[in-house]
C-alpha cells in the first residue's frame, strides 16, 4: 500500500511538471501472497495448557497466562500490561488496552477466571503486592513458609544485587513486571515439552482463539471486536482458515468428495 501511494504521488508530480521523470518506475511491486495464520487444534491447546506444573508457583502463574491468552485472544503486549484493576472477576470481564491506546472489554470464561483466581491467591500468600497482574519472581520470594526455590521454579528466580534475605513474606521489591520476552520463552519451553510440530508463539493462541470461534459459528464482527482489529479485513483472514478446514473435512468424510 505504501509503495502504491508513493508511485501515485510521483505520477502526480510528473503530471504537474514538478518532476521531469518518474523515478519510481524502476521499483518493482512486491508479489502478493497469502499467509494463513498457524493455529492449534483443541487437543493441542489442551496439551499446552497441561504443561505448567500446578505444584509450583510459577506453574500456577503460567497456567493462568496460557488460559488467559486462549480465552481472550489478546496480544502478548496487552497481557503483560494488564493491571489487577483491569479485571472484574465477579462479572467475568477484563479491560484491555490495545494498539493506539484503544480500550476494549473482553469476557474471561470460566477456566481462565479460575486459573487467575488461583494465581492471585498464591501471589497474595507470598505477600507480593503490585499493580501488574503478572509478575516475575525474585529469589527473595522463596523465603516464605509455603514456597521454596523448587516450588517457585529455580530457572526464573533472579537474585537481586545487594539484597539480604529476610524471612516473612515479600513485597513489590521482590518481584517485577513480567516481560513479553519472558512470555515468549515460557511458551517456547512448553511447546518443546509437548513436541507439537508447529512454531508456537503467544500469537498462536490469538490465532487459535479466532479460528475456533469462527469454526463454531461466531459472528465475524464480534470476533473483530474481541481481537481489537480496526479493519474487519484483518479478521477475515481467519475465514480463509476455516473455509480450508471445512473443505478438508468435506473431502475426508463425504462419500463422493
mmCIF file of C-alpha atoms in Angstrom:
data_model
loop_
_atom_site.group_PDB
_atom_site.id
_atom_site.type_symbol
_atom_site.label_atom_id
_atom_site.label_comp_id
_atom_site.label_asym_id
_atom_site.label_seq_id
_atom_site.Cartn_x
_atom_site.Cartn_y
_atom_site.Cartn_z
ATOM 1 C CA UNK A 1 0.000 0.000 0.000
ATOM 2 C CA UNK A 2 2.811 2.395 0.881
ATOM 3 C CA UNK A 3 4.585 1.712 -2.419
ATOM 4 C CA UNK A 4 1.393 2.296 -4.394
ATOM 5 C CA UNK A 5 0.884 5.627 -2.613
ATOM 6 C CA UNK A 6 4.457 6.713 -3.404
ATOM 7 C CA UNK A 7 4.071 5.765 -7.074
ATOM 8 C CA UNK A 8 0.774 7.639 -7.403
ATOM 9 C CA UNK A 9 2.292 10.711 -5.770
ATOM 10 C CA UNK A 10 5.244 10.702 -8.189
ATOM 11 C CA UNK A 11 2.888 10.326 -11.150
ATOM 12 C CA UNK A 12 1.003 13.374 -9.909
ATOM 13 C CA UNK A 13 4.252 15.364 -9.635
ATOM 14 C CA UNK A 14 5.181 14.247 -13.146
ATOM 15 C CA UNK A 15 1.778 15.282 -14.469
ATOM 16 C CA UNK A 16 2.093 18.706 -12.840
ATOM 17 C CA UNK A 17 5.544 19.238 -14.338
ATOM 18 C CA UNK A 18 7.260 19.316 -10.961
ATOM 19 C CA UNK A 19 9.321 16.256 -11.871
ATOM 20 C CA UNK A 20 10.860 15.508 -15.263
ATOM 21 C CA UNK A 21 10.796 11.744 -14.916
ATOM 22 C CA UNK A 22 9.122 9.113 -12.780
ATOM 23 C CA UNK A 23 11.883 7.814 -10.531
ATOM 24 C CA UNK A 24 9.583 5.125 -9.128
ATOM 25 C CA UNK A 25 9.342 3.331 -12.477
ATOM 26 C CA UNK A 26 12.338 1.179 -11.567
ATOM 27 C CA UNK A 27 10.690 -0.026 -8.360
ATOM 28 C CA UNK A 28 9.074 -3.446 -8.534
ATOM 29 C CA UNK A 29 5.844 -4.101 -6.712
ATOM 30 C CA UNK A 30 6.061 -6.958 -4.214
ATOM 31 C CA UNK A 31 4.396 -10.192 -5.217
ATOM 32 C CA UNK A 32 1.126 -10.810 -3.481
ATOM 33 C CA UNK A 33 0.969 -13.927 -1.348
ATOM 34 C CA UNK A 34 -1.391 -15.224 1.247
ATOM 35 C CA UNK A 35 -0.030 -16.166 4.641
ATOM 36 C CA UNK A 36 -2.609 -18.073 6.618
ATOM 37 C CA UNK A 37 -2.111 -17.869 10.379
ATOM 38 C CA UNK A 38 -0.968 -21.012 12.156
ATOM 39 C CA UNK A 39 -3.289 -22.217 14.893
ATOM 40 C CA UNK A 40 -3.577 -25.074 17.363
ATOM 41 C CA UNK A 41 -6.205 -27.782 17.390
ATOM 42 C CA UNK A 42 -8.288 -28.177 20.539
ATOM 43 C CA UNK A 43 -6.233 -31.218 21.500
ATOM 44 C CA UNK A 44 -3.013 -29.234 21.048
ATOM 45 C CA UNK A 45 -4.388 -26.376 23.155
ATOM 46 C CA UNK A 46 -5.164 -28.845 25.946
ATOM 47 C CA UNK A 47 -1.650 -30.266 25.731
ATOM 48 C CA UNK A 48 -0.154 -26.786 26.069
ATOM 49 C CA UNK A 49 -2.425 -25.887 28.977
ATOM 50 C CA UNK A 50 -1.466 -29.054 30.845
ATOM 51 C CA UNK A 51 2.295 -28.347 30.755
ATOM 52 C CA UNK A 52 2.735 -25.897 33.688
ATOM 53 C CA UNK A 53 3.423 -27.653 36.990
ATOM 54 C CA UNK A 54 0.453 -26.963 39.317
ATOM 55 C CA UNK A 55 2.637 -27.632 42.369
ATOM 56 C CA UNK A 56 4.904 -24.676 41.624
ATOM 57 C CA UNK A 57 4.038 -21.016 41.966
ATOM 58 C CA UNK A 58 5.443 -20.239 38.533
ATOM 59 C CA UNK A 59 3.472 -23.147 37.101
ATOM 60 C CA UNK A 60 0.279 -21.702 38.573
ATOM 61 C CA UNK A 61 1.123 -18.327 37.049
ATOM 62 C CA UNK A 62 1.981 -19.835 33.672
ATOM 63 C CA UNK A 63 -1.282 -21.788 33.561
ATOM 64 C CA UNK A 64 -3.165 -18.542 34.217
ATOM 65 C CA UNK A 65 -1.255 -16.845 31.381
ATOM 66 C CA UNK A 66 -1.962 -19.627 28.883
ATOM 67 C CA UNK A 67 -5.629 -19.825 29.875
ATOM 68 C CA UNK A 68 -5.962 -16.062 29.501
ATOM 69 C CA UNK A 69 -4.251 -15.945 26.099
ATOM 70 C CA UNK A 70 -6.567 -18.622 24.732
ATOM 71 C CA UNK A 71 -9.708 -17.302 26.448
ATOM 72 C CA UNK A 72 -9.324 -13.720 25.240
ATOM 73 C CA UNK A 73 -7.140 -13.748 22.123
ATOM 74 C CA UNK A 74 -5.199 -10.784 23.473
ATOM 75 C CA UNK A 75 -1.748 -9.820 22.246
ATOM 76 C CA UNK A 76 1.223 -10.598 24.477
ATOM 77 C CA UNK A 77 1.936 -6.856 24.823
ATOM 78 C CA UNK A 78 -1.615 -6.392 26.097
ATOM 79 C CA UNK A 79 -1.263 -9.281 28.529
ATOM 80 C CA UNK A 80 1.927 -8.042 30.205
ATOM 81 C CA UNK A 81 0.376 -4.564 30.504
ATOM 82 C CA UNK A 82 -2.632 -5.835 32.450
ATOM 83 C CA UNK A 83 -3.170 -4.339 35.882
ATOM 84 C CA UNK A 84 -5.093 -6.021 38.664
ATOM 85 C CA UNK A 85 -7.650 -3.236 38.463
ATOM 86 C CA UNK A 86 -8.344 -4.153 34.817
ATOM 87 C CA UNK A 87 -10.040 -7.373 35.902
ATOM 88 C CA UNK A 88 -13.543 -7.760 37.262
ATOM 89 C CA UNK A 89 -13.728 -11.409 38.217
ATOM 90 C CA UNK A 90 -17.206 -11.020 39.687
ATOM 91 C CA UNK A 91 -18.630 -10.065 36.300
ATOM 92 C CA UNK A 92 -16.130 -12.187 34.359
ATOM 93 C CA UNK A 93 -14.717 -9.384 32.195
ATOM 94 C CA UNK A 94 -11.415 -7.607 31.759
ATOM 95 C CA UNK A 95 -10.456 -4.255 30.267
ATOM 96 C CA UNK A 96 -7.724 -4.490 27.663
ATOM 97 C CA UNK A 97 -5.744 -1.578 26.230
ATOM 98 C CA UNK A 98 -4.720 -2.348 22.657
ATOM 99 C CA UNK A 99 -2.933 -0.582 19.833
ATOM 100 C CA UNK A 100 -3.224 3.187 19.868
ATOM 101 C CA UNK A 101 -4.455 3.129 23.455
ATOM 102 C CA UNK A 102 -7.833 1.805 22.343
ATOM 103 C CA UNK A 103 -9.680 0.012 25.134
ATOM 104 C CA UNK A 104 -11.968 -2.985 24.744
ATOM 105 C CA UNK A 105 -13.881 -5.234 27.123
ATOM 106 C CA UNK A 106 -13.353 -8.997 26.800
ATOM 107 C CA UNK A 107 -15.151 -11.831 28.616
ATOM 108 C CA UNK A 108 -12.851 -14.148 30.551
ATOM 109 C CA UNK A 109 -14.576 -17.509 30.538
ATOM 110 C CA UNK A 110 -14.825 -19.924 33.458
ATOM 111 C CA UNK A 111 -11.483 -21.725 33.076
ATOM 112 C CA UNK A 112 -9.419 -18.548 32.739
ATOM 113 C CA UNK A 113 -11.243 -16.973 35.672
ATOM 114 C CA UNK A 114 -10.496 -19.978 37.896
ATOM 115 C CA UNK A 115 -6.824 -20.005 36.866
ATOM 116 C CA UNK A 116 -6.433 -16.290 37.604
ATOM 117 C CA UNK A 117 -8.149 -16.623 40.974
ATOM 118 C CA UNK A 118 -5.776 -19.457 41.891
ATOM 119 C CA UNK A 119 -2.751 -17.423 40.788
ATOM 120 C CA UNK A 120 -3.873 -14.306 42.658
ATOM 121 C CA UNK A 121 -4.393 -16.330 45.809
ATOM 122 C CA UNK A 122 -0.868 -17.716 45.534
ATOM 123 C CA UNK A 123 0.684 -14.280 44.958
ATOM 124 C CA UNK A 124 -1.249 -12.925 47.929
ATOM 125 C CA UNK A 125 0.154 -15.681 50.137
ATOM 126 C CA UNK A 126 3.650 -14.699 49.024
ATOM 127 C CA UNK A 127 2.909 -11.197 50.277
ATOM 128 C CA UNK A 128 3.696 -9.637 46.898
ATOM 129 C CA UNK A 129 1.657 -6.552 46.086
ATOM 130 C CA UNK A 130 1.997 -4.957 42.668
ATOM 131 C CA UNK A 131 -0.290 -3.117 40.295
ATOM 132 C CA UNK A 132 0.647 -5.507 37.480
ATOM 133 C CA UNK A 133 -1.329 -8.736 37.228
ATOM 134 C CA UNK A 134 1.559 -10.974 36.167
ATOM 135 C CA UNK A 135 4.950 -10.757 37.836
ATOM 136 C CA UNK A 136 8.344 -12.412 37.615
ATOM 137 C CA UNK A 137 9.616 -13.671 40.944
ATOM 138 C CA UNK A 138 12.930 -12.812 42.580
ATOM 139 C CA UNK A 139 14.863 -15.163 44.814
ATOM 140 C CA UNK A 140 13.645 -13.317 47.903
ATOM 141 C CA UNK A 141 10.146 -14.537 47.184
ATOM 142 C CA UNK A 142 11.312 -18.030 48.136
ATOM 143 C CA UNK A 143 11.597 -17.002 51.751
ATOM 144 C CA UNK A 144 8.065 -17.706 52.879
ATOM 145 C CA UNK A 145 6.608 -20.507 54.927
ATOM 146 C CA UNK A 146 4.969 -22.050 51.853
ATOM 147 C CA UNK A 147 7.378 -21.592 48.981
ATOM 148 C CA UNK A 148 10.843 -22.963 48.342
ATOM 149 C CA UNK A 149 13.131 -22.464 45.342
ATOM 150 C CA UNK A 150 11.894 -25.732 43.854
ATOM 151 C CA UNK A 151 8.259 -24.653 44.176
ATOM 152 C CA UNK A 152 8.839 -21.278 42.616
ATOM 153 C CA UNK A 153 10.986 -22.587 39.781
ATOM 154 C CA UNK A 154 14.716 -22.040 40.150
ATOM 155 C CA UNK A 155 15.225 -21.263 36.477
ATOM 156 C CA UNK A 156 13.350 -17.964 36.654
ATOM 157 C CA UNK A 157 14.140 -16.712 40.135
ATOM 158 C CA UNK A 158 16.570 -13.818 39.815
ATOM 159 C CA UNK A 159 18.963 -12.733 42.571
ATOM 160 C CA UNK A 160 18.951 -9.050 43.436
ATOM 161 C CA UNK A 161 22.402 -7.492 43.843
ATOM 162 C CA UNK A 162 22.923 -6.299 47.385
ATOM 163 C CA UNK A 163 19.769 -7.970 48.650
ATOM 164 C CA UNK A 164 19.932 -9.533 52.093
ATOM 165 C CA UNK A 165 17.332 -12.282 52.532
ATOM 166 C CA UNK A 166 14.917 -11.996 55.375
ATOM 167 C CA UNK A 167 12.079 -14.315 56.247
ATOM 168 C CA UNK A 168 8.443 -13.429 56.481
ATOM 169 C CA UNK A 169 6.939 -12.663 53.120
ATOM 170 C CA UNK A 170 7.574 -10.411 50.189
ATOM 171 C CA UNK A 171 6.827 -7.001 48.805
ATOM 172 C CA UNK A 172 6.935 -5.249 45.467
ATOM 173 C CA UNK A 173 10.743 -5.181 45.541
ATOM 174 C CA UNK A 174 10.797 -8.986 45.499
ATOM 175 C CA UNK A 175 9.073 -9.174 42.118
ATOM 176 C CA UNK A 176 8.966 -7.289 38.864
ATOM 177 C CA UNK A 177 6.529 -6.971 35.966
ATOM 178 C CA UNK A 178 6.611 -9.853 33.524
ATOM 179 C CA UNK A 179 8.080 -9.014 30.109
ATOM 180 C CA UNK A 180 6.974 -10.027 26.624
ATOM 181 C CA UNK A 181 10.265 -11.848 26.180
ATOM 182 C CA UNK A 182 9.632 -13.920 29.308
ATOM 183 C CA UNK A 183 6.220 -14.985 27.980
ATOM 184 C CA UNK A 184 7.742 -15.916 24.613
ATOM 185 C CA UNK A 185 10.429 -18.005 26.326
ATOM 186 C CA UNK A 186 7.893 -19.681 28.574
ATOM 187 C CA UNK A 187 5.668 -20.673 25.652
ATOM 188 C CA UNK A 188 8.637 -21.957 23.649
ATOM 189 C CA UNK A 189 9.638 -24.108 26.620
ATOM 190 C CA UNK A 190 6.197 -25.678 26.957
ATOM 191 C CA UNK A 191 5.893 -26.116 23.191
ATOM 192 C CA UNK A 192 9.121 -28.130 23.179
ATOM 193 C CA UNK A 193 7.820 -30.294 26.003
ATOM 194 C CA UNK A 194 4.584 -31.066 24.141
ATOM 195 C CA UNK A 195 6.550 -31.986 20.998
ATOM 196 C CA UNK A 196 3.889 -30.342 18.862
ATOM 197 C CA UNK A 197 5.441 -29.886 15.435
ATOM 198 C CA UNK A 198 4.368 -26.300 14.984
ATOM 199 C CA UNK A 199 6.016 -22.948 15.556
ATOM 200 C CA UNK A 200 4.106 -21.894 18.668
ATOM 201 C CA UNK A 201 4.246 -18.306 19.924
ATOM 202 C CA UNK A 202 1.944 -16.183 22.087
ATOM 203 C CA UNK A 203 0.264 -15.052 18.854
ATOM 204 C CA UNK A 204 -0.561 -18.680 18.030
ATOM 205 C CA UNK A 205 -3.042 -18.595 20.907
ATOM 206 C CA UNK A 206 -4.604 -15.469 19.385
ATOM 207 C CA UNK A 207 -4.916 -17.232 16.024
ATOM 208 C CA UNK A 208 -6.402 -20.299 17.719
ATOM 209 C CA UNK A 209 -8.897 -18.168 19.660
ATOM 210 C CA UNK A 210 -10.228 -16.525 16.495
ATOM 211 C CA UNK A 211 -10.211 -19.687 14.394
ATOM 212 C CA UNK A 212 -12.059 -21.796 16.954
ATOM 213 C CA UNK A 213 -14.712 -19.114 17.453
ATOM 214 C CA UNK A 214 -15.372 -18.815 13.719
ATOM 215 C CA UNK A 215 -15.366 -22.584 13.246
ATOM 216 C CA UNK A 216 -18.220 -22.738 15.734
ATOM 217 C CA UNK A 217 -20.261 -20.065 14.023
ATOM 218 C CA UNK A 218 -19.268 -16.869 15.835
ATOM 219 C CA UNK A 219 -20.153 -13.637 14.050
ATOM 220 C CA UNK A 220 -17.190 -12.078 12.241
ATOM 221 C CA UNK A 221 -17.945 -8.605 13.640
ATOM 222 C CA UNK A 222 -17.946 -9.935 17.192
ATOM 223 C CA UNK A 223 -14.592 -11.658 16.654
ATOM 224 C CA UNK A 224 -13.252 -8.406 15.176
ATOM 225 C CA UNK A 225 -14.265 -6.532 18.324
ATOM 226 C CA UNK A 226 -12.807 -9.183 20.630
ATOM 227 C CA UNK A 227 -9.477 -9.103 18.785
ATOM 228 C CA UNK A 228 -9.387 -5.303 18.649
ATOM 229 C CA UNK A 229 -8.988 -5.145 14.863
ATOM 230 C CA UNK A 230 -9.631 -1.689 13.425
ATOM 231 C CA UNK A 231 -10.356 -3.148 9.972
ATOM 232 C CA UNK A 232 -12.560 -6.201 9.507
ATOM 233 C CA UNK A 233 -10.414 -7.293 6.558
ATOM 234 C CA UNK A 234 -7.740 -8.197 9.109
ATOM 235 C CA UNK A 235 -10.206 -10.522 10.817
ATOM 236 C CA UNK A 236 -11.381 -12.009 7.527
ATOM 237 C CA UNK A 237 -8.124 -13.908 7.058
ATOM 238 C CA UNK A 238 -9.422 -16.347 9.675
ATOM 239 C CA UNK A 239 -12.429 -17.125 7.474
ATOM 240 C CA UNK A 240 -9.970 -18.456 4.876
ATOM 241 C CA UNK A 241 -8.563 -20.769 7.517
ATOM 242 C CA UNK A 242 -11.997 -22.059 8.480
ATOM 243 C CA UNK A 243 -13.055 -22.491 4.848
ATOM 244 C CA UNK A 244 -9.942 -24.555 4.208
ATOM 245 C CA UNK A 245 -10.838 -26.581 7.281
ATOM 246 C CA UNK A 246 -14.391 -27.118 6.026
ATOM 247 C CA UNK A 247 -13.097 -28.213 2.645
ATOM 248 C CA UNK A 248 -10.671 -30.633 4.293
ATOM 249 C CA UNK A 249 -13.414 -32.175 6.436
ATOM 250 C CA UNK A 250 -15.721 -32.427 3.424
ATOM 251 C CA UNK A 251 -13.028 -34.116 1.330
ATOM 252 C CA UNK A 252 -12.268 -36.563 4.113
ATOM 253 C CA UNK A 253 -15.767 -37.633 5.067
ATOM 254 C CA UNK A 254 -18.095 -37.067 2.109
ATOM 255 C CA UNK A 255 -18.555 -40.299 0.103
ATOM 256 C CA UNK A 256 -18.399 -38.517 -3.251
ATOM 257 C CA UNK A 257 -15.879 -35.797 -2.464
#
